[in-house]
PDB file of C-alpha atoms in Angstrom:
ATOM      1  CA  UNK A   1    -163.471-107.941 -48.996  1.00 69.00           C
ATOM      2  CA  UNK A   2    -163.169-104.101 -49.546  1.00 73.00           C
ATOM      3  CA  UNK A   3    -161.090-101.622 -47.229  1.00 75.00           C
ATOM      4  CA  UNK A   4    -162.711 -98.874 -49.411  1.00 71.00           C
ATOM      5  CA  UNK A   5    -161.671 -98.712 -52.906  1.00 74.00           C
ATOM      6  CA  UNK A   6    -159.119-101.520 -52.323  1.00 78.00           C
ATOM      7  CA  UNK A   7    -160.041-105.142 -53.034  1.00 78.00           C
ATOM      8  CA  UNK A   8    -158.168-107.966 -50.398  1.00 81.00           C
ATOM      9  CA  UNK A   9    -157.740-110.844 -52.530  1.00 80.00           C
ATOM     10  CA  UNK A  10    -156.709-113.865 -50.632  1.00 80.00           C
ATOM     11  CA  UNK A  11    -156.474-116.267 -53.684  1.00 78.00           C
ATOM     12  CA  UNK A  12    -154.233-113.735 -55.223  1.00 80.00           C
ATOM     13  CA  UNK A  13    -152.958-112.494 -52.083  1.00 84.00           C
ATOM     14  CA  UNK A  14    -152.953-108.732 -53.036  1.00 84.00           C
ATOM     15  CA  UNK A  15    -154.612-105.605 -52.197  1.00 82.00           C
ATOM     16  CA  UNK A  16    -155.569-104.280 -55.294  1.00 79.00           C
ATOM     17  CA  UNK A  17    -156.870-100.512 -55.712  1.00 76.00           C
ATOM     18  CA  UNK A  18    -160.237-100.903 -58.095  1.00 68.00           C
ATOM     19  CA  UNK A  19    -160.879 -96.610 -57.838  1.00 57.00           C
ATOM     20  CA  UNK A  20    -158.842 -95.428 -60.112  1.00 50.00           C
ATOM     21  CA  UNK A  21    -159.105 -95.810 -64.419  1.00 47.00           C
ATOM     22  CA  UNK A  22    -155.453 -97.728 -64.084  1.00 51.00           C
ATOM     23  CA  UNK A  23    -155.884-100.631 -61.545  1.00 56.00           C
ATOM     24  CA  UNK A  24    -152.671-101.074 -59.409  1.00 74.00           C
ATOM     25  CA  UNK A  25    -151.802-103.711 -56.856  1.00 79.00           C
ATOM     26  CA  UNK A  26    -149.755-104.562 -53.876  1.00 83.00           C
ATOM     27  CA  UNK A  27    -148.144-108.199 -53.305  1.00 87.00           C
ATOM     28  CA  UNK A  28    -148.739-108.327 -49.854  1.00 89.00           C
ATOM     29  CA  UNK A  29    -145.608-110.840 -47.922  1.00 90.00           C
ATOM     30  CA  UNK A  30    -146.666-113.530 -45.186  1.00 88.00           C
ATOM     31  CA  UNK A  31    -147.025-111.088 -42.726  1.00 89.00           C
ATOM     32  CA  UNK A  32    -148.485-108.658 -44.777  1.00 91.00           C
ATOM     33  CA  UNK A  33    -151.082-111.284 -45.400  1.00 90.00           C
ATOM     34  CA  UNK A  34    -152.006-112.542 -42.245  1.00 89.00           C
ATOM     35  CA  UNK A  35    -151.764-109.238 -40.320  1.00 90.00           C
ATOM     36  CA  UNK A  36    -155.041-107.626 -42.913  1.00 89.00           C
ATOM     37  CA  UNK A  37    -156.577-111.328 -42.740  1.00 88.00           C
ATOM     38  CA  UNK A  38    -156.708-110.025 -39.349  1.00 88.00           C
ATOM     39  CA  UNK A  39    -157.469-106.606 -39.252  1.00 89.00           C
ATOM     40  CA  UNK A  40    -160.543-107.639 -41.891  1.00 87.00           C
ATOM     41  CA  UNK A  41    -161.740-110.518 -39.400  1.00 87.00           C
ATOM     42  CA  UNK A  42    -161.866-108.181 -36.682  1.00 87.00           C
ATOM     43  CA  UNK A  43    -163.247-105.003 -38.289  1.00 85.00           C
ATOM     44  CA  UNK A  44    -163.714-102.541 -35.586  1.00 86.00           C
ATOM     45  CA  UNK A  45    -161.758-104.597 -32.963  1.00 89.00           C
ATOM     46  CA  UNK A  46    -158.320-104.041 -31.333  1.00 92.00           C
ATOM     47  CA  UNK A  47    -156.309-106.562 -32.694  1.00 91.00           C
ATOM     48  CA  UNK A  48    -153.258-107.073 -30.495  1.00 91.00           C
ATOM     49  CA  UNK A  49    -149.582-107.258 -32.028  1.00 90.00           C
ATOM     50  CA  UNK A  50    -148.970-110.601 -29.745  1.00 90.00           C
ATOM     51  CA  UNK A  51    -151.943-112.259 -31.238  1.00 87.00           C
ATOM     52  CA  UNK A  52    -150.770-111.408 -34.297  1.00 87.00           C
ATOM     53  CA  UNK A  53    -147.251-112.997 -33.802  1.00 87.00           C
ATOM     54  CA  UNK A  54    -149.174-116.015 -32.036  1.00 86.00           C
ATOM     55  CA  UNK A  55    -150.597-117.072 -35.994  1.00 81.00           C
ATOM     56  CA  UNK A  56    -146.985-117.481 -37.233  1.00 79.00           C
ATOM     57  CA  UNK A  57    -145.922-119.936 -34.559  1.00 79.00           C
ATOM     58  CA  UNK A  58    -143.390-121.810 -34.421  1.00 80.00           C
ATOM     59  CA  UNK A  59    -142.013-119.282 -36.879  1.00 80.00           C
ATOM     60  CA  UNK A  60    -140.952-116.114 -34.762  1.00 84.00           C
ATOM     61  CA  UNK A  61    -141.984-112.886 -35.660  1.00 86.00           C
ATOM     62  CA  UNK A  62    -141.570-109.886 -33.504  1.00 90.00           C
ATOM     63  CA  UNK A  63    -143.410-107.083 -32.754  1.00 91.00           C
ATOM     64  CA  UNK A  64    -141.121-104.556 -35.295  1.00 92.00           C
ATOM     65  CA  UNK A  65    -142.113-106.964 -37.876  1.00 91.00           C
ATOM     66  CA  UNK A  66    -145.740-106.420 -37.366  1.00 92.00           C
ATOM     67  CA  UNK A  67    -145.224-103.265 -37.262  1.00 92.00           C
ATOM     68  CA  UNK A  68    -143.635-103.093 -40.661  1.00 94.00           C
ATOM     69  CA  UNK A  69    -146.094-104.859 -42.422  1.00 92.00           C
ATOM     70  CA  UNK A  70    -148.748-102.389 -41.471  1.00 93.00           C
ATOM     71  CA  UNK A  71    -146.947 -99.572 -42.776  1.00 93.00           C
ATOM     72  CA  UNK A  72    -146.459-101.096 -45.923  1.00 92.00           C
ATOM     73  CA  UNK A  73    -149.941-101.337 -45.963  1.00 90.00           C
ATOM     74  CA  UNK A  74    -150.853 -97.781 -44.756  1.00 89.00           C
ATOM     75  CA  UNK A  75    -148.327 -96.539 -47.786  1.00 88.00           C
ATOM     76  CA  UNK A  76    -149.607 -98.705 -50.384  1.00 86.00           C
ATOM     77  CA  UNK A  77    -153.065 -97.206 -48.898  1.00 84.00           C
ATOM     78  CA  UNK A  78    -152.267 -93.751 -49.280  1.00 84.00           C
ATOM     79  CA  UNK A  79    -152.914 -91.021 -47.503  1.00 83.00           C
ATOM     80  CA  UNK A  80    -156.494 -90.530 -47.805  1.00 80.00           C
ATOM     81  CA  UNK A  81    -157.262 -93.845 -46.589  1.00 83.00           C
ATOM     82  CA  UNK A  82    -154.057 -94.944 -44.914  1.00 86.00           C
ATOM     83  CA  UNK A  83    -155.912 -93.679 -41.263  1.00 87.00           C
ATOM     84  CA  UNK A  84    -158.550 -96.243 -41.708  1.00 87.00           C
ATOM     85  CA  UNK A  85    -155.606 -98.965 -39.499  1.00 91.00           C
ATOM     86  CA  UNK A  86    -155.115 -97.021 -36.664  1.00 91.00           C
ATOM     87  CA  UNK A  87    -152.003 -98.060 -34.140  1.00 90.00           C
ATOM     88  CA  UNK A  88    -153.241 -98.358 -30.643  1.00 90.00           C
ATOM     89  CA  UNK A  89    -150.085 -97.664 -28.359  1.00 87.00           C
ATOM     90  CA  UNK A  90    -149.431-100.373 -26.628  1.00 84.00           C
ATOM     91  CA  UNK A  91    -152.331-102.228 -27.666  1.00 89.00           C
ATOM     92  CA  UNK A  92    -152.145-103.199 -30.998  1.00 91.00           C
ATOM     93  CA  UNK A  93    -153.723-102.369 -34.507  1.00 92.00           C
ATOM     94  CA  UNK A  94    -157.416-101.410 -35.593  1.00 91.00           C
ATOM     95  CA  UNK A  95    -159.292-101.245 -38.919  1.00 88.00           C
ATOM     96  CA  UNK A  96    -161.952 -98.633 -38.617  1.00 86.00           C
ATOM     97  CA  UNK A  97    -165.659-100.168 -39.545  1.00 77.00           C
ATOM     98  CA  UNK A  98    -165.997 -97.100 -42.020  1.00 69.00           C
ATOM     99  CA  UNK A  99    -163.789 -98.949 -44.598  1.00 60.00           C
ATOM    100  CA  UNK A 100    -166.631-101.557 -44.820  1.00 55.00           C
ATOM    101  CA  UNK A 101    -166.999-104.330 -46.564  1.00 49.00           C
ATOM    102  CA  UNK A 102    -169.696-103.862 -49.831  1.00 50.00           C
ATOM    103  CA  UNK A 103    -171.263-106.247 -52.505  1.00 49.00           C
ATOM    104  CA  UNK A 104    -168.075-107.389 -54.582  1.00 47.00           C
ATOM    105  CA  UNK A 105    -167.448-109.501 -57.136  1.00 47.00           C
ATOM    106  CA  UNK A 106    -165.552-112.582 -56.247  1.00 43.00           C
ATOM    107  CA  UNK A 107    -164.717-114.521 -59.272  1.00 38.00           C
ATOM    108  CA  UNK A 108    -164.723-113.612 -63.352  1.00 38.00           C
ATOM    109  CA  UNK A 109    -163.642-116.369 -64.953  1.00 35.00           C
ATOM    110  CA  UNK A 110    -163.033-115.646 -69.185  1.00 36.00           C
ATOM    111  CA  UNK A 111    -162.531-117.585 -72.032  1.00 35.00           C
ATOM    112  CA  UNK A 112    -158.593-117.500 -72.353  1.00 36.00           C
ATOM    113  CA  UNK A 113    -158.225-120.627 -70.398  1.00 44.00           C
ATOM    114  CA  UNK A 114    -159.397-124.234 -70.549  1.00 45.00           C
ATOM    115  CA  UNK A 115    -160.328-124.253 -66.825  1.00 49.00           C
ATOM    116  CA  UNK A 116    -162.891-121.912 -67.561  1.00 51.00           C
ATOM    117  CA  UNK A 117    -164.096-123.346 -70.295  1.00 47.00           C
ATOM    118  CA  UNK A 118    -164.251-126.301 -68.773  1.00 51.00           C
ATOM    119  CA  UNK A 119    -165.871-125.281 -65.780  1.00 56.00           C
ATOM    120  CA  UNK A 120    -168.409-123.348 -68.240  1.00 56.00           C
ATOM    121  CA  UNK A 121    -169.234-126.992 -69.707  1.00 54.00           C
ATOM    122  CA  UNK A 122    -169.840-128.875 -66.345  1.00 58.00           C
ATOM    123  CA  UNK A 123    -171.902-125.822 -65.480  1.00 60.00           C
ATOM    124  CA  UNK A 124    -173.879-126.009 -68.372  1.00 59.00           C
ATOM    125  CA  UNK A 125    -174.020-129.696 -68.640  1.00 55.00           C
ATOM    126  CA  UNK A 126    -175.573-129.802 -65.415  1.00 57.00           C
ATOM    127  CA  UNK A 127    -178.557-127.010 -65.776  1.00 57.00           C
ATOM    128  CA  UNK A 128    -179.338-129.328 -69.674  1.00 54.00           C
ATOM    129  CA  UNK A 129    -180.110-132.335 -67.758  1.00 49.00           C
ATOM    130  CA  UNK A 130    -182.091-130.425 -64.901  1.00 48.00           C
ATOM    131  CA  UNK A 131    -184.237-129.024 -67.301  1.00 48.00           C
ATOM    132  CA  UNK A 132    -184.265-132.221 -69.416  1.00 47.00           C
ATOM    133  CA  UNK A 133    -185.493-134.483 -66.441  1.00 47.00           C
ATOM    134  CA  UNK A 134    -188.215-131.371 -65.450  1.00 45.00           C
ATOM    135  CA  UNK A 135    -186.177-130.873 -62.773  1.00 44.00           C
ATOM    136  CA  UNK A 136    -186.529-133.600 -60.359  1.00 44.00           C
ATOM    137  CA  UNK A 137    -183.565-135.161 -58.902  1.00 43.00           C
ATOM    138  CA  UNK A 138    -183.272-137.416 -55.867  1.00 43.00           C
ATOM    139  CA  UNK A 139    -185.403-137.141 -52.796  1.00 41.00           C
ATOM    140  CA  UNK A 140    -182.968-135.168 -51.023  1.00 44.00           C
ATOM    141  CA  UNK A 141    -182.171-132.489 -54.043  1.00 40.00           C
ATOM    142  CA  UNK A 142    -184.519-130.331 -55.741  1.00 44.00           C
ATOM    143  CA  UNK A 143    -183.901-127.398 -57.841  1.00 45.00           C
ATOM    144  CA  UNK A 144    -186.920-124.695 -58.976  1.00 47.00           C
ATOM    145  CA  UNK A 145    -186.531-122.738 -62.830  1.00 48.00           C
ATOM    146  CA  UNK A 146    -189.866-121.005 -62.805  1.00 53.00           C
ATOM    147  CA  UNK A 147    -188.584-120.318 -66.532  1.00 68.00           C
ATOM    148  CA  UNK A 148    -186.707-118.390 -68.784  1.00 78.00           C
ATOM    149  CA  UNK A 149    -187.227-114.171 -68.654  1.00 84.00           C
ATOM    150  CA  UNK A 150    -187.069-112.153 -71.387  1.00 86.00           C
ATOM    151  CA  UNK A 151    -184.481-109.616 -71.576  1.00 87.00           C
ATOM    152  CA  UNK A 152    -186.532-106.445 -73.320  1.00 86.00           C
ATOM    153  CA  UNK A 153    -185.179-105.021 -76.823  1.00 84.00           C
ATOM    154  CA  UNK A 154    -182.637-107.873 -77.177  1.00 84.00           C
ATOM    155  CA  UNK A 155    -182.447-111.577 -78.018  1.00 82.00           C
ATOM    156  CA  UNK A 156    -180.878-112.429 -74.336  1.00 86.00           C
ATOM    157  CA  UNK A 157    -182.515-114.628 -71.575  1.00 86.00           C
ATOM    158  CA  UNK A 158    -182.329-114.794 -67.908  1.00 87.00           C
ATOM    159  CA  UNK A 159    -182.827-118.054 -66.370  1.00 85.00           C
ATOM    160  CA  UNK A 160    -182.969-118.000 -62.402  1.00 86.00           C
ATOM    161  CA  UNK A 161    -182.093-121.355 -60.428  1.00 83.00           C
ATOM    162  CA  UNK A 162    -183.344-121.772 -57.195  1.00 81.00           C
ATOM    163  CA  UNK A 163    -182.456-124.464 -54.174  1.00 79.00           C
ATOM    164  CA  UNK A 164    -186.039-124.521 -53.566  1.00 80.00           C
ATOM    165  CA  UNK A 165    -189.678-123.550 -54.006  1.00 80.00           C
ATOM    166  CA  UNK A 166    -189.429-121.111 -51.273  1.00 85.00           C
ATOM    167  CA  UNK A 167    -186.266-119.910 -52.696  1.00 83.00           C
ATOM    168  CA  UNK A 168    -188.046-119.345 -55.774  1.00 84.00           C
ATOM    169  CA  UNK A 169    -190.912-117.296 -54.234  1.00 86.00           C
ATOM    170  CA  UNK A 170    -188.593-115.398 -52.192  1.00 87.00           C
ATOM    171  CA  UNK A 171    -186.714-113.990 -55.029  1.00 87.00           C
ATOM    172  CA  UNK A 172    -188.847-114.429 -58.051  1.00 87.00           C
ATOM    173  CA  UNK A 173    -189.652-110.790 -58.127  1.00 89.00           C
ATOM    174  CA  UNK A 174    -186.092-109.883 -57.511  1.00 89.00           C
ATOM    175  CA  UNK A 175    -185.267-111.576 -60.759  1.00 88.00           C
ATOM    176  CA  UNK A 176    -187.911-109.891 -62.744  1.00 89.00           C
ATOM    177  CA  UNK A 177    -186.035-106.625 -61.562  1.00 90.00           C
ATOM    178  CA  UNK A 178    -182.797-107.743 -62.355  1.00 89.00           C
ATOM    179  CA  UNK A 179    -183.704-108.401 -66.025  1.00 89.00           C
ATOM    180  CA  UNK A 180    -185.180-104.617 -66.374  1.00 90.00           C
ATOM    181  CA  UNK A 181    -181.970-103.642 -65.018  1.00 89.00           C
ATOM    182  CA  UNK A 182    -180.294-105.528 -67.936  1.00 90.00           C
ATOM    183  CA  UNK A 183    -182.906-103.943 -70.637  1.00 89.00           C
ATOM    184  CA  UNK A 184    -181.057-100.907 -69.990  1.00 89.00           C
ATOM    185  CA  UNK A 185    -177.787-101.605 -71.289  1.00 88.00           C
ATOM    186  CA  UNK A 186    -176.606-100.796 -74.431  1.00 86.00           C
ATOM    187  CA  UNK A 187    -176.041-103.721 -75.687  1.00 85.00           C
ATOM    188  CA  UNK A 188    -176.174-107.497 -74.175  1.00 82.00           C
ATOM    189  CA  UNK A 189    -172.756-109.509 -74.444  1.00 81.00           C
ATOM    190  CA  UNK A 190    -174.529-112.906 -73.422  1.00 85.00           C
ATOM    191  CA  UNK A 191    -177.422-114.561 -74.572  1.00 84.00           C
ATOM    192  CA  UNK A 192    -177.804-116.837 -72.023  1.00 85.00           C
ATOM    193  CA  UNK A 193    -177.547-115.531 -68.017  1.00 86.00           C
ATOM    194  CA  UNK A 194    -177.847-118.031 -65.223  1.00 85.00           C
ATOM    195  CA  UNK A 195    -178.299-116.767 -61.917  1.00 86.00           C
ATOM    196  CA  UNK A 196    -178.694-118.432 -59.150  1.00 86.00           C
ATOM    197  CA  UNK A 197    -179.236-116.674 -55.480  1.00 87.00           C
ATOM    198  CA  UNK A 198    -178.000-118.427 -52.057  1.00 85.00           C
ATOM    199  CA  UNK A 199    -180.993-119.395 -49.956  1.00 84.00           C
ATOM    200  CA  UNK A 200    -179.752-116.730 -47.178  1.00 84.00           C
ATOM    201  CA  UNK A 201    -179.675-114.234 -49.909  1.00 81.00           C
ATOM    202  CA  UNK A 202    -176.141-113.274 -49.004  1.00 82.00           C
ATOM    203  CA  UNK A 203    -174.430-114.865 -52.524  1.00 84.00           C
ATOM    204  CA  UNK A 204    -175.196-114.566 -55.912  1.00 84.00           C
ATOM    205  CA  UNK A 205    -173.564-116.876 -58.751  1.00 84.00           C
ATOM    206  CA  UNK A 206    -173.821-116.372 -62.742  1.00 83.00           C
ATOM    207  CA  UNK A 207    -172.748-117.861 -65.358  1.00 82.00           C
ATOM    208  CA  UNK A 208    -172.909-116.405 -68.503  1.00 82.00           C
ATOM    209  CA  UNK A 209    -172.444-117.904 -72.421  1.00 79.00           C
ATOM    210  CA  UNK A 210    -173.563-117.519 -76.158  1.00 76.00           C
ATOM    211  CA  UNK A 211    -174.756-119.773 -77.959  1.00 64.00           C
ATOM    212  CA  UNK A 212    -173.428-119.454 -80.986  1.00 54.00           C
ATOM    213  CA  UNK A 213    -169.989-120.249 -79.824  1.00 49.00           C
ATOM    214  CA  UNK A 214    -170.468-123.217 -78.830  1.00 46.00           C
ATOM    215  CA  UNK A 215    -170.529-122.550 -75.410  1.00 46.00           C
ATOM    216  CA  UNK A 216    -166.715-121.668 -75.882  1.00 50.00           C
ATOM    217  CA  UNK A 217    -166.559-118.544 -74.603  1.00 60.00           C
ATOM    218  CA  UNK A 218    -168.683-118.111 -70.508  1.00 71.00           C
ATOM    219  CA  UNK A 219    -168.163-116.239 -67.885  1.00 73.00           C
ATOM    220  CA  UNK A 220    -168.687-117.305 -64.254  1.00 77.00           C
ATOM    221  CA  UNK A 221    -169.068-114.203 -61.757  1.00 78.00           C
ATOM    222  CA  UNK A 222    -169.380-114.716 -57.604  1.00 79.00           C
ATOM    223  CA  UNK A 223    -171.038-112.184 -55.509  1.00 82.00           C
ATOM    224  CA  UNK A 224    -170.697-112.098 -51.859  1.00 77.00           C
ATOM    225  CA  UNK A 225    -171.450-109.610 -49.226  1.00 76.00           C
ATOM    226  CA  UNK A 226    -175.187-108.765 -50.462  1.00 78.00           C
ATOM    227  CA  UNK A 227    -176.994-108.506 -47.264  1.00 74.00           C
ATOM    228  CA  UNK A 228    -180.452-109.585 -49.237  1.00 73.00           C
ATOM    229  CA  UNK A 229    -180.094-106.478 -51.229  1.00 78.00           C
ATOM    230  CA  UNK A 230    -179.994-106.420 -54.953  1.00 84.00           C
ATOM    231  CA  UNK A 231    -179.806-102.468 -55.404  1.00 83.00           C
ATOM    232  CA  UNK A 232    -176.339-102.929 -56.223  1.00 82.00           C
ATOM    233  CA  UNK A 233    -176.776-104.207 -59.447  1.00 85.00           C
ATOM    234  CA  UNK A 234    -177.137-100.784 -61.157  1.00 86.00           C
ATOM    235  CA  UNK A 235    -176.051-100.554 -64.620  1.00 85.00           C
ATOM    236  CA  UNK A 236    -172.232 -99.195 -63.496  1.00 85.00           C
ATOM    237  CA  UNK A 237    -172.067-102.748 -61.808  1.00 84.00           C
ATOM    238  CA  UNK A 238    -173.129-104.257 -64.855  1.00 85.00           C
ATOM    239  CA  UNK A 239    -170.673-103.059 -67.012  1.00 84.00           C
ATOM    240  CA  UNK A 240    -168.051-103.324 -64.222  1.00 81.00           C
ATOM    241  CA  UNK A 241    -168.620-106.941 -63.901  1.00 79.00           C
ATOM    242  CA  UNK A 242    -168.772-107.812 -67.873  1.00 81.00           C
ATOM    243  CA  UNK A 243    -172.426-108.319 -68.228  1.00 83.00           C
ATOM    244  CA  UNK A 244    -173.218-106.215 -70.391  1.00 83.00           C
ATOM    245  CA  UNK A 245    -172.021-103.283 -72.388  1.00 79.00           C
TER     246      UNK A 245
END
């Protein structure tokens, strides 16, 4: 989740600041944490300090704790943006809905570490035998690949995967977008690109590998927050995220 230009990563458990050309970050403490878990949960909400200290029971935390861990936030923050949590005397804490939340990616996973490549091998393990067996599975699990897409003036392909049939007519077209989108980078770093859309249209996964590596080098990218709408994907994005160059 975004509070404007910063990034809340709970894995990582840091607030990172993606807006400038040298990315900085803040290790957020316990507190820290939990109080912008919070504050992100209830966007546009009073959140009071005594619910706050309620979520580190039986460990006691008082109120001047609370209130230290927001303005190591605010700093870290900066001026510009540091109004966004607003202290609500008496009350409690508020993050403004302005800083809201926007399509982000989740998860870029490179070839540096056998994880990855492992995960890159299940992954692609899985979407050979799909489109070895035509795609039919059990009676309870179907998957739709209307078929590969052409990426124009390169060598790359796009292959969508879809939950279902309706899935598939749903966001067929969106696809065929997508991959004029990618005709208009420079120059393609993949030549394979999965990409597979949740059937609420609210997530989109990729994964991302060359052939000629041996499938040794992928990349595995999570997008949440998309609200149905692909119009993020512009070709900024695209480079942002490692798709293409």
């Amino acid at each position: 989740m975004y509070i404007g230009p910063y990034r809340f990563d709970v894995e990582l458990r840091e607030l990172i600041h993606i807006g400038s050309e040298k990315t900085s970050a803040f290790k957020l403490s316990n507190i820290e944490f939990l109080v912008l878990d919070q504050l992100l949960a209830c966007r546009g909400k009073v959140v009071s300090t005594e619910s706050m200290c309620d979520t580190f029971l039986p460990e006691i935390v008082t109120h001047h704790d609370i209130a230290t861990a927001v303005q190591n936030i605010k700093r870290f923050l900066g001026a510009e943006h540091a109004s966004w949590i607003e202290i609500i005397a008496k009350q409690g804490y508020l993050l403004h809905i302005n800083a809201k939340d926007r399509p982000i990616l989740n998860r870029a996973l490179h070839s540096v570490s056998l994880k990855n490549y492992l995960l890159c091998l299940i992954l692609g393990i899985f979407l050979i035998i799909f489109l070895a067996m035509n795609l039919t599975t059990t009676s309870d699990i179907r998957l739709s690949v209307p078929g590969k897409v052409k990426i124009t003036g390169s060598e790359s392909i796009l292959v969508p995967i879809y939950a279902s049939d309706e899935d598939r007519d749903n966001y067929h077209s969106r696809v065929k977008e997508f991959a004029q989108k990618l005709a208009k980078c420079d120059k393609q770093k993949w030549q394979r690109i999965y990409v597979a859309p949740s059937s609420n249209g609210d997530v989109l996964q990729f994964v991302m590998n060359n052939i000629a590596d041996d499938g040794k080098a992928c990349r595995n990218l999570k997008v949440t927050n998309v609200n149905d709408d692909w119009n993020f994907m512009d070709l900024a994005w695209l480079k942002e995220a490692g798709v293409c160059e």
